[in-house]
Coordinates of C-alpha atoms and ligand atoms in Angstrom, one line a residue:
M1 CA 78.5 -75.4 -27.8
S2 CA 81.9 -76.5 -29.4
S3 CA 83.7 -74.8 -32.2
H4 CA 82.4 -76.5 -34.8
D5 CA 78.4 -75.9 -33.5
L6 CA 79.7 -72.3 -33.9
A7 CA 80.5 -72.5 -37.3
Q8 CA 77.6 -74.2 -38.2
M9 CA 75.3 -71.7 -36.6
R10 CA 72.5 -69.7 -38.5
P11 CA 72.5 -66.2 -37.5
R12 CA 69.6 -63.8 -38.9
R13 CA 68.4 -60.1 -38.2
F14 CA 64.5 -60.4 -38.2
T15 CA 63.3 -56.7 -39.4
A16 CA 59.7 -54.8 -39.5
N17 CA 58.9 -55.2 -43.1
G18 CA 55.1 -54.0 -43.0
P19 CA 52.3 -55.4 -42.1
L20 CA 50.5 -59.4 -42.0
K21 CA 47.9 -59.6 -44.1
G22 CA 45.8 -62.4 -46.2
R23 CA 46.0 -66.4 -44.9
I24 CA 48.5 -68.6 -43.9
R25 CA 48.1 -72.1 -42.8
V26 CA 50.4 -73.5 -40.4
P27 CA 51.5 -77.2 -40.3
G28 CA 50.1 -80.1 -38.3
D29 CA 50.4 -80.3 -34.5
K30 CA 54.1 -81.5 -33.1
S31 CA 51.9 -83.5 -30.0
I32 CA 49.5 -85.6 -32.6
S33 CA 52.5 -86.0 -34.6
H34 CA 54.4 -87.9 -32.4
R35 CA 51.6 -89.5 -31.0
S36 CA 50.2 -90.7 -34.6
I37 CA 53.5 -92.3 -35.4
M38 CA 53.7 -94.0 -32.1
L39 CA 50.6 -95.3 -32.0
G40 CA 50.3 -96.4 -35.8
A41 CA 53.7 -98.0 -34.8
L42 CA 51.7 -100.1 -32.3
A43 CA 48.7 -100.9 -34.6
V44 CA 48.6 -104.1 -36.8
G45 CA 47.8 -102.8 -40.4
E46 CA 48.0 -99.5 -42.0
T47 CA 47.5 -96.0 -40.1
R48 CA 47.4 -93.1 -42.7
V49 CA 48.4 -89.6 -41.1
T50 CA 47.7 -86.6 -43.8
G51 CA 49.1 -83.0 -42.3
L52 CA 51.9 -84.9 -40.4
L53 CA 54.1 -82.1 -38.9
E54 CA 57.6 -83.0 -40.9
G55 CA 59.9 -81.6 -38.4
E56 CA 62.8 -83.0 -37.6
D57 CA 61.5 -84.0 -34.0
V58 CA 59.0 -85.8 -35.2
L59 CA 61.0 -87.6 -37.7
S60 CA 63.4 -88.8 -35.0
T61 CA 60.4 -90.5 -34.1
A62 CA 59.8 -91.5 -36.8
A63 CA 63.3 -93.1 -37.3
A64 CA 62.9 -94.7 -33.5
M65 CA 59.7 -96.6 -34.5
R66 CA 61.5 -97.8 -37.9
A67 CA 64.3 -99.0 -35.3
M68 CA 62.1 -101.0 -33.3
G69 CA 60.2 -102.4 -36.6
A70 CA 57.5 -100.2 -37.7
T71 CA 57.5 -99.3 -41.7
I72 CA 57.3 -95.5 -42.2
T73 CA 56.7 -94.6 -45.7
R74 CA 55.4 -91.2 -47.2
D75 CA 54.1 -90.8 -50.4
D76 CA 54.3 -88.4 -53.0
S77 CA 50.7 -86.4 -51.6
G78 CA 52.3 -85.9 -48.6
M79 CA 50.2 -88.7 -46.7
W80 CA 52.0 -90.7 -44.2
H81 CA 52.0 -94.5 -44.4
V82 CA 52.6 -96.6 -40.8
H83 CA 52.5 -100.3 -40.8
G84 CA 52.8 -101.3 -37.4
V85 CA 54.2 -104.3 -35.4
G86 CA 51.3 -104.7 -32.6
V87 CA 51.4 -103.9 -28.4
G88 CA 54.0 -106.1 -27.5
G89 CA 55.6 -106.1 -31.1
L90 CA 58.6 -103.7 -30.8
L91 CA 61.8 -105.5 -31.5
Q92 CA 65.3 -104.7 -30.0
P93 CA 66.7 -101.5 -32.2
Q94 CA 70.7 -101.9 -33.4
Q95 CA 71.7 -98.4 -32.6
A96 CA 71.2 -96.0 -30.4
L97 CA 67.8 -94.0 -30.6
D98 CA 68.8 -90.5 -31.8
M99 CA 66.1 -88.5 -30.1
G100 CA 67.6 -85.6 -31.5
N101 CA 66.1 -82.2 -29.8
S102 CA 62.8 -84.0 -28.9
G103 CA 61.9 -84.4 -25.1
T104 CA 58.5 -85.6 -26.4
S105 CA 60.0 -88.3 -28.6
T106 CA 62.6 -89.2 -25.6
R107 CA 59.9 -89.5 -22.4
L108 CA 57.2 -91.4 -24.8
L109 CA 59.1 -93.8 -25.9
M110 CA 61.1 -94.7 -22.9
G111 CA 57.3 -95.6 -22.0
L112 CA 56.9 -97.7 -24.9
V113 CA 60.3 -99.7 -24.5
A114 CA 59.8 -100.1 -20.7
S115 CA 56.9 -102.7 -21.3
H116 CA 58.5 -104.6 -24.0
P117 CA 61.3 -107.0 -23.6
I118 CA 64.0 -104.9 -25.3
T119 CA 66.7 -102.9 -24.6
A120 CA 67.3 -99.1 -25.8
T121 CA 70.2 -96.7 -25.6
F122 CA 68.5 -92.9 -25.9
V123 CA 70.8 -90.2 -26.9
G124 CA 70.5 -86.6 -27.9
D125 CA 72.0 -83.2 -28.4
A126 CA 73.4 -81.1 -26.3
S127 CA 69.9 -79.3 -25.0
L128 CA 67.8 -82.5 -24.4
S129 CA 71.1 -84.0 -22.9
K130 CA 70.6 -81.5 -20.3
R131 CA 66.8 -82.6 -19.6
P132 CA 65.9 -84.2 -16.3
M133 CA 64.5 -87.8 -17.3
G134 CA 63.8 -88.8 -13.7
R135 CA 60.4 -87.3 -13.7
V136 CA 59.8 -90.5 -15.8
I137 CA 62.8 -92.9 -14.9
D138 CA 60.8 -92.9 -11.6
P139 CA 57.3 -94.5 -12.3
L140 CA 58.6 -96.6 -15.4
S141 CA 60.9 -98.3 -12.7
T142 CA 58.4 -98.9 -10.4
M143 CA 56.6 -100.8 -13.4
G144 CA 59.9 -103.1 -13.7
A145 CA 61.9 -101.3 -16.3
E146 CA 65.4 -100.6 -15.4
F147 CA 67.6 -97.8 -16.2
T148 CA 70.9 -97.1 -16.5
A149 CA 71.4 -93.1 -16.7
S150 CA 73.8 -90.3 -16.6
P151 CA 74.4 -87.8 -13.9
G152 CA 71.2 -86.1 -12.4
G153 CA 69.1 -88.8 -14.7
R154 CA 70.2 -87.8 -18.0
L155 CA 71.0 -88.6 -21.3
P156 CA 72.8 -90.8 -22.8
L157 CA 70.8 -93.3 -21.1
T158 CA 70.1 -96.8 -21.7
L159 CA 66.5 -98.7 -20.6
R160 CA 66.1 -102.4 -20.2
G161 CA 62.2 -102.9 -20.5
L162 CA 60.4 -105.9 -18.6
S163 CA 57.5 -108.1 -20.0
P164 CA 55.2 -108.6 -18.5
A165 CA 55.5 -105.0 -16.5
V166 CA 53.4 -104.3 -13.6
P167 CA 50.7 -102.1 -13.5
I168 CA 51.0 -99.3 -11.1
E169 CA 48.8 -96.4 -10.1
Y170 CA 50.9 -93.2 -10.1
R171 CA 49.7 -89.7 -9.3
L172 CA 51.8 -87.3 -11.0
P173 CA 54.5 -85.0 -8.9
V174 CA 54.6 -82.1 -11.7
A175 CA 51.6 -81.6 -14.3
S176 CA 53.1 -83.3 -17.5
A177 CA 51.6 -84.6 -20.6
Q178 CA 54.6 -86.3 -21.6
V179 CA 55.4 -88.1 -18.2
K180 CA 51.3 -88.9 -18.1
S181 CA 51.6 -90.3 -21.6
A182 CA 55.2 -91.8 -20.7
V183 CA 53.4 -94.1 -18.0
L184 CA 50.1 -95.0 -20.5
L185 CA 51.9 -96.2 -23.2
A186 CA 54.2 -98.6 -21.1
G187 CA 50.7 -99.3 -19.6
L188 CA 49.5 -100.1 -23.4
N189 CA 51.6 -104.0 -22.9
T190 CA 51.0 -104.4 -19.1
P191 CA 48.8 -106.9 -18.0
G192 CA 46.0 -105.4 -16.1
V193 CA 45.0 -101.9 -15.7
T194 CA 47.4 -98.8 -15.2
T195 CA 46.1 -95.9 -13.7
V196 CA 47.8 -92.3 -13.8
I197 CA 46.0 -89.2 -11.8
E198 CA 46.7 -85.6 -12.7
P199 CA 46.1 -83.4 -10.1
I200 CA 45.9 -80.6 -12.8
P201 CA 45.2 -81.3 -16.4
T202 CA 47.5 -81.3 -19.0
R203 CA 47.2 -81.8 -22.7
D204 CA 44.8 -85.0 -23.3
H205 CA 45.7 -86.1 -27.2
S206 CA 47.2 -89.6 -25.8
E207 CA 43.4 -90.3 -24.4
R208 CA 42.1 -89.4 -27.4
M209 CA 43.7 -91.1 -29.7
L210 CA 44.6 -93.8 -27.4
R211 CA 40.4 -93.8 -27.6
G212 CA 40.6 -93.6 -31.0
F213 CA 42.8 -96.6 -31.7
G214 CA 40.6 -98.7 -29.9
A215 CA 42.4 -98.8 -26.4
E216 CA 39.9 -98.8 -23.5
L217 CA 40.8 -96.1 -21.5
T218 CA 38.4 -94.1 -19.1
V219 CA 39.0 -90.7 -17.4
D220 CA 36.9 -89.8 -14.2
V221 CA 37.0 -86.5 -12.3
A222 CA 37.7 -86.8 -8.8
A223 CA 35.9 -84.9 -6.0
D224 CA 39.1 -82.5 -6.2
G225 CA 38.9 -82.0 -9.8
A226 CA 41.9 -84.5 -10.1
R227 CA 41.7 -86.5 -13.2
I228 CA 42.1 -90.3 -13.1
I229 CA 43.1 -92.2 -16.5
K230 CA 42.9 -95.7 -16.5
V231 CA 44.1 -98.1 -19.6
R232 CA 43.7 -101.7 -20.0
G233 CA 47.2 -103.5 -20.9
E234 CA 47.2 -105.9 -23.6
A235 CA 45.6 -103.8 -25.7
E236 CA 45.1 -104.5 -29.6
L237 CA 45.2 -101.0 -31.4
K238 CA 43.4 -100.7 -34.6
P239 CA 45.3 -98.9 -37.6
Q240 CA 43.2 -95.0 -38.2
D241 CA 42.9 -92.6 -41.0
I242 CA 44.2 -89.6 -39.0
V243 CA 44.2 -85.9 -40.3
V244 CA 46.3 -83.6 -37.7
P245 CA 45.0 -80.4 -37.3
G246 CA 47.7 -77.2 -37.7
D247 CA 49.4 -76.9 -34.4
P248 CA 48.5 -73.6 -32.2
S249 CA 52.0 -73.6 -30.6
S250 CA 53.0 -72.9 -34.4
A251 CA 49.8 -70.3 -35.0
A252 CA 50.9 -68.7 -31.7
F253 CA 53.9 -66.9 -33.3
F254 CA 51.5 -65.5 -36.1
V255 CA 48.7 -64.4 -34.0
V256 CA 51.1 -62.7 -32.1
A257 CA 53.0 -61.2 -34.6
A258 CA 49.6 -59.7 -36.4
L259 CA 48.5 -58.0 -33.1
L260 CA 51.9 -56.2 -32.5
V261 CA 52.7 -54.9 -36.0
E262 CA 50.1 -52.0 -37.1
G263 CA 47.9 -52.1 -40.1
S264 CA 48.0 -56.4 -39.7
D265 CA 44.8 -58.3 -40.6
L266 CA 45.8 -62.1 -40.6
V267 CA 44.1 -65.3 -40.7
V268 CA 45.6 -68.1 -39.7
E269 CA 43.6 -70.7 -40.9
N270 CA 42.9 -74.8 -39.2
V271 CA 44.2 -74.0 -35.8
G272 CA 43.9 -76.7 -33.3
L273 CA 41.8 -75.1 -30.5
N274 CA 41.7 -78.6 -27.7
P275 CA 41.2 -76.5 -24.5
T276 CA 44.0 -77.9 -23.0
R277 CA 45.9 -76.1 -25.5
A278 CA 44.5 -72.9 -26.3
A279 CA 44.9 -70.9 -23.4
L280 CA 47.2 -68.5 -25.0
F281 CA 44.3 -66.9 -27.2
D282 CA 42.0 -66.3 -24.1
V283 CA 45.0 -64.5 -22.4
L284 CA 45.8 -62.5 -25.5
R285 CA 42.0 -61.7 -25.7
L286 CA 42.0 -60.4 -22.1
M287 CA 44.8 -58.5 -22.9
G288 CA 42.6 -56.7 -25.7
G289 CA 43.6 -58.6 -28.8
S290 CA 41.3 -59.0 -31.6
I291 CA 41.3 -62.5 -32.5
E292 CA 38.2 -63.9 -34.2
E293 CA 37.1 -67.7 -34.6
L294 CA 35.8 -68.4 -37.9
D295 CA 34.3 -71.9 -39.1
R296 CA 34.9 -73.4 -35.9
R297 CA 35.2 -77.5 -37.0
D298 CA 35.9 -80.4 -36.2
V299 CA 39.5 -82.3 -37.7
G300 CA 40.4 -85.5 -36.1
G301 CA 38.1 -85.6 -33.3
E302 CA 39.8 -82.2 -32.3
P303 CA 38.2 -78.7 -32.8
V304 CA 39.3 -76.3 -35.0
A305 CA 39.2 -73.3 -36.5
D306 CA 40.3 -70.2 -38.7
L307 CA 41.6 -67.3 -36.8
R308 CA 41.2 -63.7 -37.8
V309 CA 43.6 -61.2 -35.9
R310 CA 43.8 -57.8 -36.4
H311 CA 46.2 -55.2 -35.0
S312 CA 45.4 -54.3 -30.9
L313 CA 46.9 -52.1 -28.5
L314 CA 47.6 -54.6 -25.9
T315 CA 46.7 -54.0 -22.1
G316 CA 49.4 -55.9 -19.5
I317 CA 47.8 -58.4 -16.9
D318 CA 48.2 -60.9 -14.3
V319 CA 48.4 -63.8 -16.1
D320 CA 46.3 -66.7 -13.7
P321 CA 48.7 -69.4 -12.9
A322 CA 46.0 -72.1 -13.2
V323 CA 46.2 -71.6 -17.3
V324 CA 50.1 -72.2 -17.4
P325 CA 49.8 -76.1 -18.2
S326 CA 47.4 -75.3 -21.2
M327 CA 49.7 -73.1 -22.7
V328 CA 52.9 -74.2 -21.3
D329 CA 54.8 -73.6 -24.9
E330 CA 53.2 -70.5 -25.5
F331 CA 54.9 -68.5 -22.8
P332 CA 58.1 -67.1 -24.7
I333 CA 55.8 -65.3 -27.3
L334 CA 53.4 -64.3 -24.5
F335 CA 56.3 -62.1 -23.2
V336 CA 57.0 -60.8 -26.4
A337 CA 53.6 -59.6 -26.5
A338 CA 53.5 -58.2 -22.9
A339 CA 56.9 -56.0 -24.3
L340 CA 54.8 -54.2 -26.4
A341 CA 51.5 -53.9 -24.3
K342 CA 50.4 -50.7 -22.0
G343 CA 51.3 -51.3 -18.4
R344 CA 53.0 -54.3 -16.4
T345 CA 52.3 -58.0 -17.2
V346 CA 53.3 -60.3 -14.3
T347 CA 53.6 -64.0 -15.2
T348 CA 54.2 -66.6 -11.9
G349 CA 54.0 -70.5 -11.4
L350 CA 56.1 -71.1 -14.5
E351 CA 59.0 -72.9 -13.2
E352 CA 58.4 -75.8 -15.4
L353 CA 59.6 -73.6 -18.2
R354 CA 63.2 -73.6 -16.4
V355 CA 63.3 -77.7 -17.9
K356 CA 62.5 -77.0 -21.2
E357 CA 64.4 -77.0 -24.4
S358 CA 66.3 -73.7 -22.4
D359 CA 65.6 -72.3 -19.1
R360 CA 63.4 -70.6 -20.9
I361 CA 62.7 -68.0 -18.0
S362 CA 65.8 -66.4 -18.1
A363 CA 66.4 -67.2 -21.8
M364 CA 63.8 -64.5 -22.4
R365 CA 64.8 -62.3 -20.1
A366 CA 68.5 -61.7 -21.2
A367 CA 66.9 -61.9 -24.8
L368 CA 64.3 -59.1 -24.3
E369 CA 66.4 -57.1 -22.5
L370 CA 68.9 -56.9 -25.7
A371 CA 66.0 -56.1 -27.7
G372 CA 65.4 -53.2 -25.4
A373 CA 62.2 -54.3 -23.6
T374 CA 61.8 -53.9 -19.3
V375 CA 62.1 -57.2 -17.6
T376 CA 62.4 -58.4 -14.6
E377 CA 63.4 -62.2 -14.0
T378 CA 61.9 -63.7 -10.6
E379 CA 62.1 -67.5 -9.6
D380 CA 58.8 -68.4 -11.1
G381 CA 58.2 -65.9 -13.9
L382 CA 58.6 -62.5 -15.7
I383 CA 57.4 -59.4 -14.9
I384 CA 57.6 -57.4 -18.3
D385 CA 56.7 -53.3 -18.2
G386 CA 55.5 -52.8 -21.8
T387 CA 56.4 -49.7 -24.4
G388 CA 52.3 -49.1 -24.5
G389 CA 52.4 -50.2 -28.4
D390 CA 55.4 -48.7 -29.3
P391 CA 57.7 -51.2 -31.3
L392 CA 61.1 -52.5 -29.0
P393 CA 64.4 -50.6 -30.0
G394 CA 65.8 -54.1 -31.1
T395 CA 69.1 -55.5 -30.8
A396 CA 72.3 -53.2 -31.6
E397 CA 74.2 -53.8 -34.6
G398 CA 76.3 -56.6 -33.7
T399 CA 74.8 -58.1 -30.7
S400 CA 72.8 -61.2 -31.1
V401 CA 70.2 -63.0 -28.6
V402 CA 71.0 -66.5 -27.8
T403 CA 68.4 -69.0 -28.1
H404 CA 70.3 -72.1 -26.7
L405 CA 69.2 -74.6 -29.4
D406 CA 65.6 -73.5 -28.6
H407 CA 63.4 -73.2 -31.2
R408 CA 60.7 -71.6 -29.6
I409 CA 63.0 -68.8 -28.3
A410 CA 64.7 -68.1 -31.8
M411 CA 60.9 -68.0 -33.2
S412 CA 59.6 -65.6 -30.5
L413 CA 63.2 -63.1 -30.8
A414 CA 61.9 -63.1 -34.4
I415 CA 58.8 -61.7 -33.9
A416 CA 60.1 -59.6 -31.6
G417 CA 62.3 -58.5 -34.3
I418 CA 59.3 -57.9 -36.8
A419 CA 58.0 -55.7 -34.2
S420 CA 60.9 -53.4 -33.4
K421 CA 62.9 -50.5 -35.0
R422 CA 66.1 -51.6 -35.4
G423 CA 65.6 -55.3 -35.9
V424 CA 66.5 -57.9 -33.2
E425 CA 69.6 -60.1 -34.5
V426 CA 69.0 -64.4 -33.8
D427 CA 72.1 -65.9 -33.3
D428 CA 71.2 -69.1 -34.7
T429 CA 67.8 -70.0 -36.8
R430 CA 68.5 -73.5 -37.4
P431 CA 66.1 -75.0 -34.2
I432 CA 63.5 -73.1 -35.7
A433 CA 63.5 -76.7 -37.9
T434 CA 62.6 -78.7 -34.7
S435 CA 59.1 -77.9 -34.6
F436 CA 57.9 -75.5 -37.6
P437 CA 60.6 -75.8 -40.6
V438 CA 58.5 -73.3 -42.9
F439 CA 58.2 -70.2 -40.2
E440 CA 60.6 -68.0 -42.1
S441 CA 59.3 -68.4 -45.8
L442 CA 55.6 -68.6 -44.0
L443 CA 56.5 -65.1 -42.3
E444 CA 57.6 -63.8 -45.8
S445 CA 54.5 -64.4 -47.4
A446 CA 52.4 -63.0 -45.1
R447 CA 54.0 -59.5 -45.0
A448 CA 54.6 -59.5 -48.9
Ligands
S3P501 C1 54.3 -82.1 -24.7 C2 54.0 -81.7 -23.6 C3 54.8 -80.8 -23.0 C4 55.0 -79.7 -24.1 C5 55.7 -80.3 -25.2 C6 55.3 -81.5 -25.3 C7 53.5 -83.4 -25.2 O1 55.8 -81.0 -22.3 O2 56.3 -78.7 -23.2 O3 56.1 -79.5 -26.1 O4 53.2 -83.6 -26.4 O5 53.1 -84.5 -24.9 P1 55.2 -81.8 -20.4 O6 54.8 -82.6 -20.5 O7 56.8 -82.1 -20.2 O8 55.0 -80.2 -20.1

């Protein structure tokens, strides 16, 4: 980080300030918000989106789709209107597409551009420029796109799409919804059928939403449990009215906060509980957390409920690595929960966490240690010996934890801070705005 960036950093000490009570509502799901804008931009006619997450990552997607021809506006009621160009109709962007911090924007948009006759350059911040893009470059190259990437297959990179592209059958070498989605989105403007085989299921919002927009998409389950997803290309997408459910990955911070802080009894409303996303809540229940689902319902084709969460003494467990894809973004906050549990929590199979917005295994190990937790780092996870319910000591005066431009590290340590004796000093809260701009104000209102 340059000295200029250092001057811009926004540090904050998060301290204990009583229980979390009442009802809060978290913003819209980030994955569904990205896809609403992208698919709306490929439909002919007007897609209307209510509850869109207005975080920096989603705004990066919106800016990129505008640069490729879509008209995207927000009205005074907060509803978003997307007028699409039609599949095959994306225009040549006149400038580099700035993806900010957003891996989802980058990888999914690379899929869209790959099968259009246009060339786009993708740039991003220091965090995104370290992340591997080879995982999407590989299949999209097989479909005919050409890439000039920075060393190691990273941003900045330039992609020249091919139209017509070549349909492929691709077996995912990593469990990644972003890679799956990139190939399916490339398949939308490719003649014939594009197939993705997913040995381990990952979040299925792309499949649900592509179907909702009228694409011909099928999902079969093979004898070995792999999911075989086929999309027919040269699709015609029909505009939709979308209601985006609350983001379970954002709700996670408040659920853990209420479990950890004595006296808490909080309802988090409108939480998306798609089974490919919601494993954290099951793991926390296994640890003894009191999390009750109220008013389970359907919002925009996704299961949703209000979660009533009460302070609980948690017990450490061995987390089954099979659940990793369904809570891949929730490990940083699970580590915080484990740090206050009774006994040992062991996590394994978390290699993918090392290539998120930061290396979340080593970033969380270092940060939790500074806050006084007992943590051992392994190649593919953390082992945490909890306090047995006592608050963490917190960070010493003048010492702050390092967030590495990673929103989830910042928010996880904020929650560690409110469950600590001295508080936790976070070096930079700016990254929180990528996914959860109202996090700090909601935290205050839940503790008022
Ligand atoms: C996402 C998929 C996940 C997740 C990310 C959002 C998506 O990434 O970490 O925050 O919207 O498809 P991977 O697919 O790389 O695991």
